[in-house]
Amino acid sequence: AKQNGRNNYRFFTSEIQSRSARILSLENALRYAHTRGELSLHYQPQISLSDGKIVGVEALIRWNHPDFGMISPVEFIPIAEESGQILLIGEWVMRTAATRMKQWMDMGFPAMSVAVNLSAVQFHHAHLSKLVSTIIDEVKLPPWFLEIELTESAAAQNPLHAIETMNELSEKGIRLSIDDFGTGYSSLSYLKRFKVYKLKIDQSFIRDIGIDPEDREIVKIIIALGKSLGLKTIAEGVETKEQLDFLKENGCDEAQGYYFSEPLNVTDIEALLRAPEII
Ligand code: C2E
Ligand code: CA
Ligand code: CA
Ligand code: CA
């Protein structure tokens, strides 16, 4: 048993060592990723359930590492947050997404919003609202076309600062969307104090709509909450017709998910925006 224990121990240390070697190496490579053009944004359409039109896109970051290939944001965003690199990367994301949307408007695509994901680290950084308005001015994008997606837990980390930042952003006309809504631990009272525009129903509630009566109730309650507070609701992770029908029946405003389209690179999303009837 002792022998075994020791082997296990050795096994775990070497696994931990190689894991942290990967983290270190990614952290190092991440420093150059955006200047070397390894980062890109993919765009996933958001569909209005009343008329089936594309009313927005969510920008989702991708990293094509020269040796490791495609690395998921689920892996590298936490590394970037830990090392502080998220500030530069996040700024790159915002500028790139806003520039792209302005370009699409100039190309004559119908007006739509672009949503970017913001990490808690960015949100609690002192000059976020200043940075956002600098980018908006620089790009000349009307502010209401930019949406910021933030999780409840990110806002809950420092509620006073969060309220201040959210109010600054909304005064500038930028819209705020609560991401992964329903999964956080924060109280609902912040919906009253924060200037929120949209609730994004987490995909974990959408997934089992067809089989789990509790999930159905939760989704209905979030939609009703949105209606009574005057907030838009969007469901993420919609993959089936059954899920879509349920959302429509219950008055959800918008949906996003593989049922309509996965996140697409610029060439593919532009093709989709030119021929939206294929959705
Ligand atoms: P999220 O913001 O909750 O984004 C939704 C995730 O679900 C995305 O994964 C998207 O590709 C995926 N998805 C979309 N439709 C479906 C569907 O129908 N079914 C399923 N199963 N999944 C679907 P992705 O792109 O891998 O991003 C993962 C997470 O990484 C995001 O979760 C977000 O928290 C973070 N992230 C992505 N881009 C950025 C960014 O630019 N900045 C920051 N700070 N975080 C980002
Ligand atoms: Ca999101
Ligand atoms: Ca989510
Ligand atoms: Ca998330």
XYZ file of C-alpha atoms and ligand atoms in Angstrom:
328
model
C 0.000 0.000 0.000
C 2.850 2.299 0.895
C 4.527 1.539 -2.414
C 1.285 2.270 -4.187
C 0.818 5.522 -2.339
C 4.254 6.642 -3.327
C 3.630 5.787 -6.962
C 0.392 7.677 -6.871
C 2.156 10.620 -5.342
C 4.805 10.524 -8.044
C 2.148 10.173 -10.709
C 0.296 13.206 -9.409
C 3.379 15.391 -9.074
C 4.452 14.690 -12.619
C 0.961 15.352 -13.835
C 0.861 18.609 -11.901
C 4.306 19.475 -13.207
C 3.321 18.981 -16.809
C 0.064 20.845 -16.262
C 1.832 23.828 -14.806
C 4.463 23.629 -17.535
C 1.643 24.010 -20.055
C 0.148 26.897 -18.087
C 3.524 28.645 -17.901
C 4.147 28.116 -21.554
C 0.669 29.383 -22.493
C 1.069 32.366 -20.209
C 4.327 33.204 -21.921
C 2.966 32.717 -25.439
C -0.136 34.727 -24.601
C 2.036 37.799 -24.160
C 2.662 37.890 -27.907
C -0.543 36.286 -29.114
C -2.436 39.426 -30.018
C 0.502 41.210 -31.642
C 1.320 38.084 -33.667
C -2.205 37.793 -34.985
C -2.904 34.486 -33.246
C -6.081 35.763 -31.633
C -9.295 36.159 -33.549
C -12.952 36.719 -32.866
C -15.725 34.438 -33.983
C -19.267 35.764 -34.103
C -22.437 33.896 -33.166
C -25.764 35.342 -34.326
C -28.528 36.258 -31.888
C -32.008 35.814 -33.288
C -35.165 37.723 -32.458
C -37.902 35.177 -31.724
C -40.692 37.477 -32.861
C -39.521 37.718 -36.466
C -36.560 35.345 -36.858
C -34.173 38.151 -37.786
C -30.567 38.421 -36.678
C -30.521 41.285 -34.191
C -27.004 40.907 -32.858
C -23.854 38.838 -32.622
C -21.738 37.719 -29.684
C -17.980 37.984 -30.161
C -16.120 34.930 -28.836
C -12.347 34.866 -28.706
C -10.232 32.152 -30.359
C -6.521 31.477 -29.980
C -4.652 29.632 -32.674
C -1.371 28.739 -30.979
C 1.537 27.976 -33.359
C 2.376 24.653 -31.628
C -0.712 23.639 -29.666
C -3.316 24.609 -32.270
C -6.721 25.946 -31.240
C -6.938 26.633 -27.523
C -10.325 27.158 -25.904
C -11.056 30.423 -24.079
C -12.187 28.209 -21.207
C -8.510 27.287 -20.794
C -6.679 30.505 -21.599
C -8.964 33.241 -20.236
C -8.341 32.125 -16.614
C -4.587 32.134 -17.315
C -4.844 35.627 -18.777
C -6.864 36.775 -15.760
C -4.310 35.348 -13.358
C -1.380 37.022 -15.102
C -3.138 40.328 -15.731
C -2.821 39.929 -19.512
C -6.612 39.947 -19.720
C -6.532 43.744 -19.603
C -4.676 44.046 -22.905
C -6.494 41.106 -24.467
C -9.851 42.439 -23.323
C -9.070 45.826 -24.819
C -8.101 44.126 -28.075
C -11.410 42.208 -28.048
C -13.465 45.337 -27.512
C -11.650 47.398 -30.128
C -11.728 44.575 -32.689
C -15.434 43.825 -32.167
C -16.448 47.508 -32.272
C -14.336 48.152 -35.376
C -15.852 45.149 -37.125
C -19.411 46.206 -36.304
C -18.763 49.734 -37.561
C -17.346 48.261 -40.769
C -20.434 46.059 -41.216
C -22.703 49.052 -40.739
C -20.690 50.986 -43.319
C -20.998 47.997 -45.661
C -24.768 48.314 -45.351
C -25.621 45.343 -43.160
C -28.772 45.919 -41.094
C -28.239 47.522 -37.693
C -27.399 45.013 -34.997
C -25.539 44.858 -31.718
C -22.195 43.272 -30.935
C -21.790 41.727 -27.497
C -18.389 41.262 -25.883
C -17.586 39.212 -22.802
C -15.918 41.039 -19.985
C -13.985 39.303 -17.253
C -14.327 40.355 -13.616
C -10.710 41.569 -13.684
C -11.514 44.034 -16.476
C -14.745 45.074 -14.876
C -13.139 45.986 -11.590
C -10.231 47.783 -13.200
C -10.361 51.477 -12.464
C -10.876 52.974 -15.890
C -13.189 50.579 -17.657
C -15.881 53.068 -18.603
C -13.256 55.531 -19.819
C -11.630 52.839 -21.929
C -14.951 51.815 -23.417
C -15.862 55.376 -24.367
C -12.396 55.963 -25.851
C -12.861 52.932 -28.078
C -16.424 53.910 -29.042
C -15.286 57.430 -29.988
C -12.243 56.194 -31.840
C -14.260 53.688 -33.852
C -17.274 56.018 -34.213
C -19.694 53.264 -33.298
C -22.970 54.488 -31.779
C -22.703 53.247 -28.162
C -26.035 51.384 -28.081
C -24.647 48.906 -30.611
C -22.087 47.730 -28.069
C -23.251 45.296 -25.437
C -21.189 44.151 -22.507
C -21.760 40.663 -21.115
C -20.922 40.260 -17.482
C -21.629 37.411 -15.067
C -23.477 37.916 -11.801
C -20.483 36.691 -9.840
C -18.201 39.221 -11.541
C -20.485 42.041 -10.435
C -20.865 40.573 -6.948
C -17.118 40.718 -6.228
C -17.275 44.418 -5.494
C -20.895 45.564 -5.625
C -20.285 49.247 -4.932
C -17.711 49.579 -7.655
C -19.920 47.458 -9.928
C -22.896 49.799 -9.498
C -20.732 52.804 -10.236
C -19.198 51.231 -13.344
C -22.538 49.970 -14.652
C -24.109 53.370 -14.208
C -21.209 55.079 -15.986
C -21.499 52.649 -18.877
C -25.252 53.011 -19.205
C -25.014 56.810 -19.017
C -22.802 56.569 -22.072
C -25.494 54.479 -23.766
C -23.666 51.146 -23.593
C -25.887 48.176 -22.859
C -25.264 45.661 -20.169
C -26.245 42.048 -20.314
C -26.071 39.601 -17.385
C -24.375 36.446 -18.682
C -25.069 32.932 -17.358
C -28.097 34.383 -15.574
C -29.459 32.143 -12.840
C -26.191 30.394 -12.032
C -24.688 32.998 -9.686
C -25.189 33.368 -5.985
C -25.910 37.049 -5.888
C -29.264 38.384 -4.758
C -31.843 39.757 -7.141
C -31.735 43.162 -5.496
C -28.889 44.214 -7.764
C -31.259 44.117 -10.746
C -32.971 47.053 -9.135
C -29.782 48.967 -8.446
C -27.831 48.133 -11.595
C -28.780 49.437 -14.969
C -29.187 46.131 -16.738
C -30.526 45.804 -20.286
C -30.705 42.085 -20.888
C -30.771 38.771 -19.028
C -28.942 35.940 -20.711
C -30.494 32.654 -19.563
C -27.684 30.179 -18.978
C -27.453 27.239 -21.321
C -27.532 24.790 -18.397
C -31.257 25.615 -17.996
C -31.957 25.380 -21.721
C -30.234 22.023 -22.268
C -32.827 19.856 -20.484
C -35.967 21.896 -21.164
C -37.404 18.859 -22.922
C -36.975 16.473 -19.992
C -36.641 18.466 -16.788
C -39.788 20.183 -15.474
C -37.694 22.194 -12.990
C -35.596 23.692 -15.753
C -38.779 24.579 -17.611
C -40.068 26.413 -14.540
C -36.772 28.242 -14.008
C -36.711 29.422 -17.621
C -40.328 30.602 -17.397
C -39.581 32.485 -14.186
C -36.551 34.243 -15.674
C -38.572 35.301 -18.727
C -41.377 36.563 -16.463
C -38.864 38.387 -14.278
C -37.425 40.064 -17.358
C -40.873 41.120 -18.512
C -41.903 42.583 -15.186
C -38.631 44.499 -14.809
C -38.613 45.651 -18.421
C -35.475 43.689 -19.354
C -34.879 41.761 -22.543
C -34.303 38.025 -22.258
C -32.088 35.871 -24.455
C -31.567 32.114 -24.202
C -28.111 30.734 -24.936
C -27.188 27.213 -26.034
C -30.359 26.593 -28.046
C -29.750 23.402 -30.015
C -33.165 21.953 -30.859
C -36.512 22.926 -32.358
C -38.185 21.717 -29.167
C -36.160 24.176 -27.054
C -36.884 26.964 -29.511
C -40.636 26.274 -29.487
C -40.708 26.317 -25.704
C -38.890 29.659 -25.624
C -41.238 31.159 -28.205
C -44.333 29.913 -26.389
C -43.118 31.500 -23.188
C -42.269 34.861 -24.683
C -38.465 34.836 -24.603
C -37.200 37.722 -26.770
C -34.105 36.264 -28.386
C -32.098 33.070 -28.765
C -28.618 31.989 -29.668
C -27.160 28.529 -30.217
C -26.081 25.767 -32.569
C -29.686 25.348 -33.735
C -29.208 28.608 -35.640
C -25.455 28.748 -36.073
C -22.225 28.055 -34.252
C -19.821 30.969 -33.760
C -18.405 31.787 -37.219
C -15.240 33.397 -38.488
C -15.536 36.759 -40.246
C -15.871 35.332 -43.762
C -18.618 32.914 -42.744
C -20.621 35.337 -40.610
C -20.530 37.888 -43.426
C -21.894 35.248 -45.793
C -24.653 34.506 -43.295
C -25.493 38.182 -42.836
C -25.779 38.528 -46.617
C -28.151 35.570 -46.837
C -29.841 35.432 -43.416
C -32.780 33.398 -44.755
C -30.614 30.250 -44.611
C -30.946 30.214 -40.799
P -20.113 32.168 -22.600
O -19.962 33.649 -22.652
O -21.176 31.623 -21.711
O -20.298 31.722 -24.120
C -21.109 30.648 -24.525
C -20.300 29.464 -24.947
O -21.197 28.456 -25.436
C -19.322 29.712 -26.102
O -18.202 28.856 -25.904
C -20.132 29.255 -27.322
O -19.321 28.886 -28.420
C -20.849 28.074 -26.742
N -22.100 27.787 -27.460
C -22.805 28.583 -28.286
N -23.934 27.957 -28.721
C -23.932 26.738 -28.141
C -24.844 25.614 -28.189
O -25.882 25.621 -28.856
N -24.497 24.524 -27.435
C -23.368 24.490 -26.674
N -23.127 23.384 -25.962
N -22.499 25.521 -26.605
C -22.780 26.629 -27.325
P -16.720 29.390 -26.156
O -16.683 30.227 -27.372
O -15.808 28.215 -26.050
O -16.476 30.347 -24.909
C -16.468 29.834 -23.601
C -16.411 30.913 -22.565
O -15.186 31.651 -22.664
C -17.511 31.966 -22.727
O -18.711 31.497 -22.158
C -16.911 33.137 -21.991
O -17.129 33.023 -20.612
C -15.423 32.979 -22.282
N -15.024 33.902 -23.371
C -15.131 33.753 -24.711
N -14.654 34.838 -25.359
C -14.240 35.713 -24.407
C -13.646 37.032 -24.436
O -13.420 37.650 -25.482
N -13.342 37.593 -23.214
C -13.603 36.959 -22.024
N -13.282 37.573 -20.887
N -14.153 35.725 -21.961
C -14.471 35.102 -23.136
Ca -21.233 35.370 -23.075
Ca -22.934 30.674 -20.600
Ca -19.701 31.809 -19.062
